[in-house]
Structure formats: C-alpha cells, structure tokens
Coordinates of C-alpha atoms in Angstrom, one line a residue:
M11 CA -57.6 -28.4 -309.0
W12 CA -55.2 -30.1 -311.5
R13 CA -56.6 -33.0 -313.5
Q14 CA -54.1 -35.8 -314.1
L15 CA -54.5 -38.3 -316.9
N16 CA -51.7 -40.6 -316.3
G17 CA -52.1 -43.3 -319.0
A18 CA -51.7 -46.0 -316.4
A19 CA -51.9 -48.8 -319.0
L20 CA -48.8 -47.6 -320.6
K21 CA -46.8 -47.0 -317.4
G22 CA -43.5 -48.9 -317.4
T23 CA -43.9 -50.0 -321.0
S24 CA -40.7 -49.6 -323.0
L25 CA -40.8 -48.0 -326.4
S26 CA -39.5 -51.3 -328.0
N27 CA -42.5 -53.1 -326.5
L28 CA -44.8 -50.3 -327.8
G29 CA -43.2 -50.8 -331.2
R30 CA -44.0 -54.5 -331.2
M31 CA -47.5 -53.9 -330.0
R32 CA -48.4 -51.2 -332.4
G33 CA -46.4 -52.3 -335.4
F34 CA -43.9 -49.5 -335.8
S35 CA -40.7 -51.2 -334.6
A36 CA -39.2 -50.8 -338.1
L37 CA -39.1 -47.0 -337.5
L38 CA -37.3 -47.4 -334.2
Q39 CA -33.6 -47.0 -334.8
D40 CA -30.7 -47.5 -332.3
K41 CA -28.0 -46.5 -334.8
A42 CA -26.9 -43.3 -336.5
L43 CA -27.1 -42.9 -340.3
V44 CA -23.9 -42.3 -342.2
N45 CA -23.4 -42.8 -345.9
G46 CA -26.5 -45.0 -346.1
D47 CA -25.3 -47.3 -343.3
W48 CA -26.8 -47.6 -339.8
V49 CA -23.8 -47.4 -337.6
G50 CA -22.7 -47.1 -334.0
S51 CA -20.1 -44.7 -332.7
S52 CA -16.4 -45.4 -333.3
D53 CA -15.8 -45.8 -329.6
A54 CA -19.0 -47.9 -329.1
S55 CA -20.4 -45.4 -326.6
T56 CA -24.2 -44.7 -326.4
F57 CA -26.5 -42.4 -324.4
E58 CA -30.0 -42.9 -323.0
V59 CA -33.2 -41.4 -324.3
R60 CA -35.7 -40.9 -321.5
N61 CA -39.4 -40.2 -321.5
P62 CA -39.7 -36.9 -319.6
A63 CA -43.2 -37.8 -318.3
S64 CA -42.0 -40.9 -316.4
G65 CA -38.2 -40.8 -316.5
E66 CA -38.2 -44.2 -318.1
V67 CA -35.3 -45.1 -320.5
I68 CA -37.0 -45.7 -323.8
G69 CA -33.9 -46.3 -325.9
K70 CA -30.2 -45.8 -326.4
V71 CA -28.5 -44.3 -329.5
P72 CA -24.8 -43.9 -330.5
N73 CA -22.9 -41.1 -328.8
M74 CA -21.0 -40.1 -332.0
T75 CA -17.6 -38.5 -331.8
V76 CA -16.0 -35.7 -333.8
A77 CA -14.4 -38.4 -336.0
D78 CA -17.8 -39.9 -336.6
A79 CA -19.2 -36.5 -337.6
Q80 CA -16.3 -36.0 -339.9
K81 CA -17.2 -39.3 -341.7
A82 CA -20.7 -38.0 -342.1
I83 CA -19.4 -34.7 -343.6
N84 CA -17.2 -36.8 -346.0
A85 CA -20.2 -38.9 -347.0
A86 CA -22.3 -35.8 -347.6
K87 CA -19.6 -34.3 -349.7
Q88 CA -19.1 -37.5 -351.7
A89 CA -22.8 -37.8 -352.3
Y90 CA -23.1 -34.1 -353.4
E91 CA -20.3 -34.6 -356.0
S92 CA -21.6 -38.0 -357.2
K93 CA -23.6 -38.4 -360.4
E94 CA -26.3 -40.1 -358.4
W95 CA -27.3 -36.8 -356.8
R96 CA -25.6 -33.9 -358.6
S97 CA -26.9 -34.9 -362.0
L98 CA -30.5 -35.3 -360.9
T99 CA -32.9 -32.9 -362.4
A100 CA -35.2 -30.7 -360.3
K101 CA -38.0 -33.0 -361.3
D102 CA -36.1 -36.0 -360.1
R103 CA -35.4 -34.4 -356.7
S104 CA -39.0 -33.3 -356.5
N105 CA -40.2 -36.8 -357.1
L106 CA -38.0 -38.2 -354.3
L107 CA -39.3 -35.6 -351.9
K108 CA -42.8 -36.5 -352.8
K109 CA -42.1 -40.2 -352.1
W110 CA -40.7 -39.2 -348.7
H111 CA -43.8 -37.1 -348.0
K112 CA -46.0 -40.0 -348.9
L113 CA -44.2 -42.4 -346.5
I114 CA -44.3 -39.9 -343.7
E115 CA -48.0 -39.5 -344.2
Q116 CA -48.5 -43.3 -344.2
N117 CA -46.5 -43.6 -340.9
S118 CA -47.8 -40.5 -339.2
Q119 CA -49.3 -42.3 -336.2
E120 CA -46.1 -44.2 -335.5
I121 CA -44.0 -41.1 -335.8
A122 CA -46.3 -39.2 -333.4
E123 CA -46.1 -42.0 -330.8
I124 CA -42.3 -42.0 -330.9
M125 CA -42.3 -38.2 -330.6
T126 CA -44.6 -38.2 -327.6
A127 CA -42.6 -40.9 -325.9
E128 CA -39.3 -39.0 -326.1
S129 CA -40.5 -35.3 -325.9
G130 CA -43.5 -35.6 -323.6
K131 CA -45.6 -33.7 -326.1
P132 CA -49.3 -34.6 -325.9
I133 CA -50.2 -37.1 -328.6
N134 CA -52.6 -34.8 -330.4
E135 CA -49.9 -32.1 -330.6
S136 CA -47.5 -34.7 -331.9
K137 CA -49.9 -35.7 -334.6
G138 CA -50.3 -32.0 -335.5
E139 CA -46.5 -31.6 -335.7
V140 CA -46.2 -34.6 -338.0
A141 CA -48.7 -33.0 -340.4
Y142 CA -47.0 -29.6 -340.0
G143 CA -43.5 -31.0 -340.6
N144 CA -44.6 -33.1 -343.5
A145 CA -46.1 -29.9 -345.1
F146 CA -42.6 -28.7 -345.6
V147 CA -41.5 -31.8 -347.4
E148 CA -44.5 -31.4 -349.7
W149 CA -43.9 -27.6 -350.1
F150 CA -40.2 -28.0 -351.0
A151 CA -41.0 -30.9 -353.3
E152 CA -43.0 -28.5 -355.3
E153 CA -40.5 -25.6 -354.9
A154 CA -37.7 -27.8 -356.3
R155 CA -39.0 -27.1 -359.8
R156 CA -39.3 -23.4 -359.2
I157 CA -35.7 -22.3 -358.4
Y158 CA -35.7 -19.9 -361.3
G159 CA -32.8 -18.0 -362.8
E160 CA -32.9 -14.8 -364.8
I161 CA -32.0 -13.3 -368.2
V162 CA -31.1 -9.7 -367.6
P163 CA -31.2 -7.2 -370.5
S164 CA -27.7 -6.1 -371.2
A165 CA -26.6 -2.5 -371.9
S166 CA -24.2 -3.9 -374.6
P167 CA -25.6 -5.2 -377.9
N168 CA -23.2 -8.1 -378.1
R169 CA -23.6 -9.4 -374.5
E170 CA -26.2 -11.5 -372.7
I171 CA -26.4 -11.6 -368.9
I172 CA -27.5 -14.9 -367.4
V173 CA -28.2 -15.5 -363.7
M174 CA -28.6 -19.0 -362.3
K175 CA -28.9 -20.5 -358.8
Q176 CA -26.8 -23.5 -357.8
P177 CA -26.7 -25.5 -354.6
I178 CA -24.0 -24.5 -352.0
G179 CA -23.0 -28.1 -351.3
V180 CA -23.0 -29.7 -347.8
A181 CA -25.2 -28.2 -345.2
A182 CA -25.1 -29.0 -341.5
L183 CA -28.5 -28.9 -339.8
I184 CA -28.6 -28.5 -336.0
T185 CA -32.2 -29.0 -334.7
P186 CA -33.9 -28.7 -331.3
W187 CA -36.0 -31.0 -329.1
N188 CA -39.2 -29.0 -329.0
F189 CA -40.2 -29.7 -332.7
P190 CA -38.1 -32.8 -333.3
M191 CA -39.5 -33.5 -336.8
A192 CA -40.7 -30.2 -338.2
M193 CA -37.3 -28.5 -337.6
I194 CA -35.6 -31.2 -339.6
T195 CA -38.0 -31.3 -342.5
R196 CA -38.2 -27.5 -342.7
K197 CA -34.4 -27.4 -343.2
A198 CA -33.7 -30.6 -345.0
G199 CA -36.7 -30.2 -347.4
A200 CA -35.3 -26.9 -348.6
A201 CA -31.7 -28.1 -348.8
L202 CA -32.5 -31.3 -350.8
A203 CA -34.8 -29.4 -353.1
A204 CA -32.0 -27.0 -353.9
G205 CA -29.6 -30.0 -354.6
C206 CA -27.6 -29.9 -351.4
T207 CA -26.7 -32.8 -349.1
V208 CA -27.0 -32.6 -345.3
V209 CA -25.7 -33.8 -342.0
V210 CA -28.3 -33.5 -339.3
K211 CA -27.4 -33.2 -335.6
P212 CA -30.7 -33.6 -333.7
S213 CA -31.1 -32.8 -330.0
E214 CA -29.8 -35.4 -327.6
D215 CA -33.3 -35.3 -325.9
T216 CA -35.2 -36.3 -329.1
P217 CA -33.0 -38.3 -331.5
L218 CA -35.5 -41.1 -332.1
T219 CA -37.9 -39.0 -334.1
A220 CA -35.0 -37.8 -336.3
L221 CA -33.9 -41.3 -337.0
A222 CA -37.4 -42.5 -337.8
V223 CA -37.9 -39.8 -340.4
A224 CA -34.4 -40.5 -341.8
K225 CA -35.4 -44.1 -342.2
L226 CA -38.4 -43.1 -344.3
A227 CA -36.2 -40.9 -346.4
E228 CA -34.0 -43.9 -347.1
D229 CA -37.1 -46.0 -347.9
A230 CA -38.2 -43.3 -350.3
G231 CA -35.0 -43.9 -352.4
I232 CA -33.0 -40.8 -351.5
P233 CA -29.4 -41.9 -352.3
K234 CA -26.9 -42.8 -349.6
G235 CA -25.0 -40.0 -348.1
V236 CA -27.5 -37.4 -349.1
I237 CA -29.1 -37.4 -345.6
N238 CA -26.8 -38.3 -342.7
V239 CA -27.9 -38.2 -339.0
V240 CA -25.3 -37.9 -336.2
T241 CA -26.7 -38.6 -332.7
T242 CA -24.6 -37.3 -329.9
N243 CA -24.7 -35.5 -326.5
K244 CA -21.4 -33.8 -327.4
A245 CA -22.9 -30.9 -329.1
A246 CA -20.2 -28.3 -328.6
P247 CA -17.2 -30.1 -330.3
I248 CA -19.4 -31.3 -333.2
G249 CA -20.9 -27.9 -333.7
D250 CA -17.3 -26.5 -333.7
L251 CA -16.4 -29.1 -336.4
F252 CA -19.4 -27.9 -338.5
C253 CA -18.2 -24.3 -338.2
K254 CA -14.6 -25.0 -339.1
S255 CA -14.9 -27.7 -341.7
P256 CA -14.2 -26.3 -345.2
D257 CA -16.5 -29.0 -346.6
V258 CA -19.5 -27.6 -344.8
R259 CA -20.7 -24.7 -346.8
G260 CA -23.8 -23.8 -344.8
I261 CA -25.2 -24.2 -341.3
S262 CA -28.8 -24.0 -340.2
F263 CA -29.5 -23.8 -336.5
T264 CA -32.6 -23.6 -334.4
G265 CA -32.1 -23.0 -330.7
S266 CA -31.0 -20.5 -328.1
T267 CA -29.6 -17.0 -329.0
E268 CA -26.5 -17.7 -327.0
V269 CA -25.6 -20.8 -329.0
G270 CA -26.6 -19.1 -332.2
K271 CA -24.1 -16.3 -331.5
L272 CA -21.4 -18.8 -330.9
L273 CA -22.0 -20.6 -334.2
F274 CA -22.2 -17.3 -336.0
R275 CA -18.9 -16.2 -334.5
N276 CA -17.1 -19.5 -335.2
S277 CA -18.3 -19.7 -338.8
A278 CA -16.8 -16.3 -339.7
D279 CA -13.4 -17.6 -340.8
G280 CA -15.1 -19.8 -343.4
I281 CA -17.6 -17.1 -344.5
K282 CA -20.3 -19.8 -344.4
R283 CA -23.9 -19.4 -345.4
I284 CA -25.7 -19.4 -342.1
C285 CA -29.4 -19.4 -341.1
L286 CA -30.2 -18.9 -337.4
E287 CA -33.7 -19.2 -335.9
L288 CA -33.1 -18.2 -332.3
G289 CA -35.0 -17.3 -329.1
G290 CA -37.9 -14.9 -328.8
N291 CA -39.6 -12.8 -326.2
A292 CA -42.9 -12.5 -328.0
P293 CA -45.4 -9.8 -326.9
F294 CA -49.1 -10.6 -326.9
I295 CA -51.1 -7.3 -326.8
V296 CA -54.8 -7.1 -326.1
F297 CA -56.3 -3.7 -327.0
D298 CA -59.6 -2.4 -325.7
S299 CA -61.1 -2.8 -329.1
A300 CA -60.3 -6.6 -329.1
N301 CA -62.8 -9.4 -329.1
V302 CA -61.8 -10.7 -325.6
E303 CA -63.1 -14.2 -326.1
K304 CA -61.0 -14.6 -329.3
A305 CA -58.0 -13.1 -327.6
V306 CA -58.3 -15.7 -324.8
D307 CA -58.5 -18.4 -327.4
G308 CA -55.4 -17.1 -329.1
A309 CA -53.6 -16.8 -325.8
M310 CA -54.3 -20.4 -324.9
A311 CA -53.1 -21.6 -328.3
S312 CA -50.0 -19.5 -328.4
K313 CA -48.9 -20.0 -324.8
F314 CA -49.7 -23.5 -323.9
R315 CA -48.8 -25.5 -327.0
N316 CA -46.1 -27.9 -326.1
C317 CA -46.2 -26.8 -322.5
G318 CA -45.1 -23.3 -323.6
Q319 CA -41.9 -24.7 -325.0
T320 CA -42.0 -23.0 -328.5
C321 CA -39.8 -20.2 -329.8
V322 CA -42.9 -18.3 -330.9
S323 CA -44.8 -18.8 -327.7
A324 CA -46.3 -15.6 -326.3
N325 CA -44.1 -14.5 -323.4
R326 CA -45.3 -11.1 -322.2
F327 CA -49.0 -10.3 -322.2
F328 CA -49.9 -6.6 -322.4
V329 CA -53.6 -6.0 -321.6
Q330 CA -55.2 -2.6 -321.9
D331 CA -57.1 -1.1 -318.9
G332 CA -60.6 -1.4 -320.4
V333 CA -60.5 -5.2 -320.9
Y334 CA -57.9 -6.2 -318.3
E335 CA -60.2 -7.7 -315.7
Q336 CA -62.4 -9.4 -318.3
F337 CA -59.3 -11.0 -320.1
V338 CA -57.6 -12.1 -316.9
G339 CA -60.8 -13.6 -315.5
Q340 CA -61.6 -15.6 -318.7
L341 CA -58.0 -16.7 -319.1
K342 CA -57.9 -18.0 -315.4
K343 CA -61.0 -20.2 -316.0
R344 CA -59.4 -21.7 -319.2
V345 CA -56.1 -22.4 -317.5
E346 CA -57.8 -24.1 -314.5
A347 CA -59.5 -26.5 -316.9
L348 CA -56.3 -27.7 -318.6
K349 CA -55.8 -31.4 -318.4
I350 CA -52.3 -32.4 -317.3
G351 CA -50.5 -35.7 -317.5
D352 CA -48.5 -38.2 -319.6
G353 CA -48.8 -37.1 -323.2
Q354 CA -49.9 -40.6 -324.4
G355 CA -53.3 -39.9 -322.9
C356 CA -55.6 -38.7 -325.7
E357 CA -57.2 -36.0 -323.5
V358 CA -54.0 -34.5 -322.2
Q359 CA -53.3 -30.9 -323.1
I360 CA -50.2 -30.2 -321.0
G361 CA -47.3 -32.6 -320.6
P362 CA -44.0 -32.3 -318.8
L363 CA -41.1 -29.9 -319.3
I364 CA -38.4 -31.6 -321.4
N365 CA -35.7 -32.0 -318.7
E366 CA -34.5 -30.9 -315.3
M367 CA -32.6 -27.9 -316.6
Q368 CA -35.7 -26.5 -318.2
F369 CA -37.8 -27.3 -315.1
K370 CA -35.3 -25.4 -312.9
K371 CA -35.4 -22.4 -315.2
V372 CA -39.2 -22.1 -315.3
S373 CA -39.6 -22.6 -311.5
G374 CA -36.7 -20.2 -310.9
F375 CA -38.3 -17.5 -313.1
V376 CA -41.6 -17.8 -311.2
E377 CA -39.8 -17.6 -307.8
D378 CA -37.9 -14.5 -309.0
A379 CA -41.2 -12.8 -309.9
R380 CA -42.7 -13.8 -306.6
S381 CA -39.7 -12.3 -304.8
K382 CA -40.2 -9.0 -306.7
K383 CA -43.9 -8.7 -305.5
A384 CA -45.6 -10.0 -308.7
N385 CA -49.0 -11.6 -308.0
I386 CA -49.3 -15.4 -308.7
I387 CA -53.0 -15.8 -309.3
Q388 CA -52.8 -19.3 -310.7
G389 CA -50.3 -22.2 -310.4
G390 CA -46.8 -21.2 -309.6
K391 CA -45.7 -24.6 -308.2
P392 CA -44.4 -28.0 -309.3
L393 CA -46.8 -30.9 -309.8
S394 CA -44.6 -33.5 -308.2
D395 CA -47.6 -35.9 -307.6
I396 CA -47.8 -36.3 -311.4
G397 CA -44.1 -36.4 -312.2
P398 CA -40.8 -34.6 -311.4
L399 CA -40.8 -32.5 -314.6
F400 CA -44.4 -31.3 -314.4
Y401 CA -45.1 -27.6 -313.6
A402 CA -48.5 -26.1 -313.0
P403 CA -49.8 -23.8 -315.8
T404 CA -49.2 -20.4 -314.2
I405 CA -50.6 -16.9 -314.4
V406 CA -48.6 -14.0 -313.0
T407 CA -49.9 -10.4 -312.9
D408 CA -48.3 -7.1 -311.9
V409 CA -44.9 -8.3 -313.3
P410 CA -42.3 -5.7 -312.7
P411 CA -39.8 -4.8 -315.5
T412 CA -36.9 -6.1 -313.4
A413 CA -38.4 -9.6 -313.3
Q414 CA -36.8 -12.4 -315.4
L415 CA -40.3 -13.2 -316.7
Y416 CA -40.4 -9.7 -318.2
T417 CA -36.9 -9.6 -319.7
E418 CA -36.2 -13.2 -320.7
E419 CA -37.9 -16.0 -322.6
V420 CA -39.4 -18.4 -320.0
F421 CA -40.0 -21.4 -322.4
G422 CA -42.6 -22.9 -320.1
P423 CA -46.4 -22.7 -319.2
V424 CA -46.2 -19.3 -317.5
V425 CA -48.3 -16.3 -318.5
S426 CA -46.9 -12.9 -317.5
I427 CA -49.5 -10.1 -317.6
I428 CA -48.7 -6.4 -317.6
R429 CA -51.4 -3.7 -317.7
F430 CA -51.1 -0.7 -320.1
R431 CA -52.9 2.5 -320.8
D432 CA -52.6 3.4 -324.5
E433 CA -51.2 2.2 -327.8
E434 CA -47.9 4.1 -327.6
E435 CA -47.1 2.5 -324.2
A436 CA -48.0 -1.0 -325.5
V437 CA -45.8 -0.8 -328.6
A438 CA -42.9 0.8 -326.6
K439 CA -43.0 -2.0 -324.0
A440 CA -43.4 -4.7 -326.7
N441 CA -40.3 -3.5 -328.5
D442 CA -38.2 -3.1 -325.4
T443 CA -36.3 -6.3 -325.9
R444 CA -33.2 -7.4 -327.9
R445 CA -35.3 -10.3 -329.3
G446 CA -37.7 -10.0 -332.2
L447 CA -39.0 -13.3 -333.5
A448 CA -42.9 -13.2 -333.2
G449 CA -45.5 -10.8 -331.9
Y450 CA -49.2 -11.0 -331.5
F451 CA -52.0 -8.5 -330.9
Y452 CA -55.8 -8.4 -330.9
S453 CA -57.7 -5.4 -332.1
D454 CA -60.9 -4.8 -334.2
N455 CA -59.7 -1.3 -335.1
L456 CA -58.5 -1.5 -338.7
Q457 CA -56.4 1.6 -338.5
Q458 CA -54.8 0.3 -335.3
V459 CA -54.1 -3.1 -336.9
F460 CA -52.0 -1.5 -339.7
R461 CA -50.2 0.9 -337.4
V462 CA -49.2 -1.7 -334.8
A463 CA -48.4 -4.5 -337.3
K464 CA -45.8 -2.1 -338.9
R465 CA -44.4 -0.8 -335.7
L466 CA -43.8 -4.1 -333.9
E467 CA -40.0 -5.0 -334.2
V468 CA -40.5 -8.7 -335.0
G469 CA -40.1 -10.9 -338.0
M470 CA -43.7 -12.4 -337.8
V471 CA -46.9 -10.8 -336.5
G472 CA -50.1 -12.6 -335.6
V473 CA -53.1 -10.2 -335.9
N474 CA -56.1 -11.7 -334.1
E475 CA -54.4 -15.0 -334.4
G476 CA -52.4 -17.1 -331.9
I477 CA -51.0 -19.7 -334.3
I478 CA -49.0 -18.3 -337.3
S479 CA -46.6 -21.0 -338.5
A480 CA -47.2 -22.4 -342.0
A481 CA -45.1 -24.0 -344.7
E482 CA -46.1 -21.3 -347.2
A483 CA -45.0 -18.4 -344.9
P484 CA -41.4 -17.1 -344.2
F485 CA -40.4 -18.0 -340.7
G486 CA -37.7 -16.0 -338.9
G487 CA -36.9 -13.0 -336.8
V488 CA -35.0 -9.7 -336.5
K489 CA -32.6 -8.3 -333.9
E490 CA -31.1 -11.1 -331.8
S491 CA -33.7 -13.6 -332.9
G492 CA -31.7 -14.7 -336.0
V493 CA -30.9 -14.3 -339.6
G494 CA -32.4 -15.8 -342.7
R495 CA -35.9 -17.3 -343.3
E496 CA -37.2 -20.8 -343.4
G497 CA -40.3 -22.1 -345.1
S498 CA -42.0 -20.3 -348.1
K499 CA -40.2 -19.7 -351.3
H500 CA -37.5 -17.8 -349.3
G501 CA -36.5 -21.0 -347.5
I502 CA -34.5 -22.0 -350.6
D503 CA -32.3 -18.9 -350.5
D504 CA -29.9 -20.2 -347.8
Y505 CA -29.0 -23.3 -349.8
V506 CA -28.2 -21.7 -353.2
D507 CA -25.5 -19.5 -354.6
I508 CA -26.3 -16.9 -357.3
K509 CA -24.0 -17.2 -360.3
Y510 CA -23.7 -14.5 -362.9
I511 CA -22.7 -15.6 -366.4
C512 CA -21.6 -12.9 -368.9
M513 CA -21.9 -14.2 -372.5
G514 CA -19.7 -11.8 -374.6
N515 CA -18.8 -11.1 -378.2
L516 CA -22.1 -12.4 -379.5
K517 CA -23.0 -11.7 -383.1
Y518 CA -26.7 -11.3 -384.0
D519 CA -26.2 -10.1 -387.6

C-alpha cells in the first residue's frame, strides 16, 4: 500500500560529501557565529546533527554554553551601539537586506538540500520554504523605508507633537525545527529592518540551515555582531539568560505553548517586548455547501505539508452530514496515493517525523484514540520498513471528545474527522479549545462565509483555502496561541518603541 522512494544512491552519503559533490560546501558551517567570527564553544563541546530519514550523523556543531550566549549578547549590544549599524539610514539597511535576499536566491538549491538533510522535509517542500523564507527578507527590505512617524495636531498653538519609531535594541530569536529558515528570516528580517541587532538560537535538530543563511548574511555585508547564531542543545539555561539579561530588550519565540508561557513568565521582571507564535489546534470545517473536491485539495495541503509538522496544520476535521461520506471517501484515496520516503527523492511527498519524541507522541495519540473506540480507516501504524521515524499517513473517524487527537495538537500526519449537523454545532466545536492560531472552512454560501469567518476564535482564517501563509499577511494567534504578529507591516511593531516628542514654546509670529 505504502510507496517507498528511498533515494538509494544517497544512502550512507555524508552531508560533507554531498557538499563537495554539489558545490555548496561553503555554506556548510561547523561553528557558531559570534561578533563576526565563526567559533566553537568555550568548553570545546559539540553535538551531532542527524538525518531523521536515515539516522545518519550529517554534522557536528558547537554546544554553546551560557557564557558563550552572553558573549553573543554582548556582541549584539556593541553592534547596535556602533556607528557602523546605528547610524545607517533606512535605505542603507534596506540595501543590505536586498543583498542578503539576492544571495539566498542564488543559493536556494543548496540551502534546500541542507534543510532536507537535517529536517527530513521533502526536497520540493524545502525549495518552497526557501522561497517563502526569502520573501520575508525581500518584504522587510522594502518595509525598512516605511517605518513612518507622525505629526499630531496639537491643541496648543505654541506646541508641536512629533511621534517617531526607534529600534528597541538587541532581540533574541528562538526558532523551531519545522521551518528552519523561514522562522529565522521572518523574525530577523523585521528586526534588522527596524535597526535592531539579533542573537538567534536555532533548534538543535536543524542548526545547519540557520548557519548557512547566516553565512550568506555575512557575505551580503551585514556588519559583524548584527546577526549572531548560538547553536546549543541546552535550550533552557540559554532561554533563561535571554529572559533575564537587561541587554536583551525583546524576545521572539516560535514553538510550543508550554515553553512560550515559561518565556513570557520569566521575561516579566524585565518588562521585555515579547512576540510568541505558539501551538495551534486548527479546525477544518467542510459545510454541505462546499466544493468537496476543493475541500479535499485543501485538506491534503494543510494537513500533510512537512508530514503534518506545522503549527497551522489542520488538526480537527469537522464534516457536515450531507457531504461526510463523499469527503471521507475522496480523502482516503488521496492519502493512499501519498509517496513516502527519504525527502531527497524528488517524488517524495511525506518524509519522517523529526525525532523519536515526536514519533512517540504521534503514535501515542493514535493508540489513545483507538483505545477510545475511534475508527482507524487508514494507516495508524509505524512504517519501520522505511525507517524508525516514519509513520503512516492516518485517517481516524468517530473521534470522541475525550481523545488526545481531539483536544491536543498532534503535529503529525494524522487526520481526525468528526461529523456535525449544523453551523452552530461546527462553530461551537471548533472554538472549544484554548488554542486559536489558524482555522479553515469550506463553503460556497457567501452569507455563511462572513458569519463563520467572524465567529471563529483564531488569528488567521483560510476560507476555501488550505495554505494561508504569506509575507504580506500578519501571522499570529489568539488565546493561548500567542501574542504579537509576524510578517506584514505589523511585523515591525515588536522591534520598535514609539517615542513622543513635545516641542514647546514655539513662536510662529
């Protein structure tokens, strides 16, 4: 049933060998970036980066300590205060970001191959992420020159009220493994456009993509210390340092709600600017009025991109009685046809889960649903013949409200389908969660479209659309899915302070 495309010619080939063969060895870094220097950790320790498709060690990077992270903060502060960065005009910053964008574009294939090797993401999806991530660099290169102030009419005849926006200073950026480039560029692009400097702490699962992109920023001429990358598998103490350091004025984090709450709590003493893009539990509603074929297309795109490991992935599928059988039948055929294997194969659509912890979570959720009398109509098992982290794309129907698949974010290739009777029931069930990142629904009833779009308690809504992310649009959630927005013109807001200047005792006679 399951089609494996294992990329046999690449099996056992190290990433360094791939680099020599394909000409991108210059982008492969085995050091962290601090103050313009490529350095190891102060205690000389390293950790391994593995390909989740094969388990092969593809590289080692420095396991930086808290002291190393402090050096990165110091470098970012010094760079922020230096004439080389602080005195740059918005046009100068824009031009540097444009150079960075151009270099990423020129090296897109190489970045995609590194990304696939360390994340397991299918190569075509990696190419798509490079283009998507680079769109943020381009967008914020343009927005750098549009961080406008205001002249506010004063009630007093001898005063002028001036409002300007200024960079907050050093920002710490903590990024996840599922989009190892785009989550960096979405944050760093905005921060640099505003005039901030940054310390990036990428996921320990995918540091090589972060280092490759940072190398291109260096090549673009972005001054030393403006972008620093700290690689480590000691996330907790370094995250605590970011929260407590008086020199870090803002934190941007993409990841789990639980860790986001901890960062929020630990940043309170310093009253830091904080942007949190946290977990979701996205509903996907199919109404009787929907075009079922398009709804299935949207479901496949939203659910199975990156093996279901995206924060905006559809999690709970609510399907109305009138189209239930048709939707489930068509979806089952599409899922059966998915091509599974090592992401380096050009035809592969589903790769491995990122690590053993995620694999155990997904399989545990499915077994929990099975034990609660849910119906597993497709998949529901590991694919150990392909690799230890592969899990079959799965469809589960009749999911009870007590099941973990219903109440929690699965972050894997599992579709949970719940039947509903009417609009009121669908909206109530969709909103019955503490999360509120994204939501999707399909309907050709215009009045219903406006009603439901307004009533869904989420930060982003896809109407007859399964892929909603774009550099031009504000990305973020409500409730326990976070605070702040990334992308769009609003993405700058977390990296600037508003300053009010009152000009008094003016004479216009």
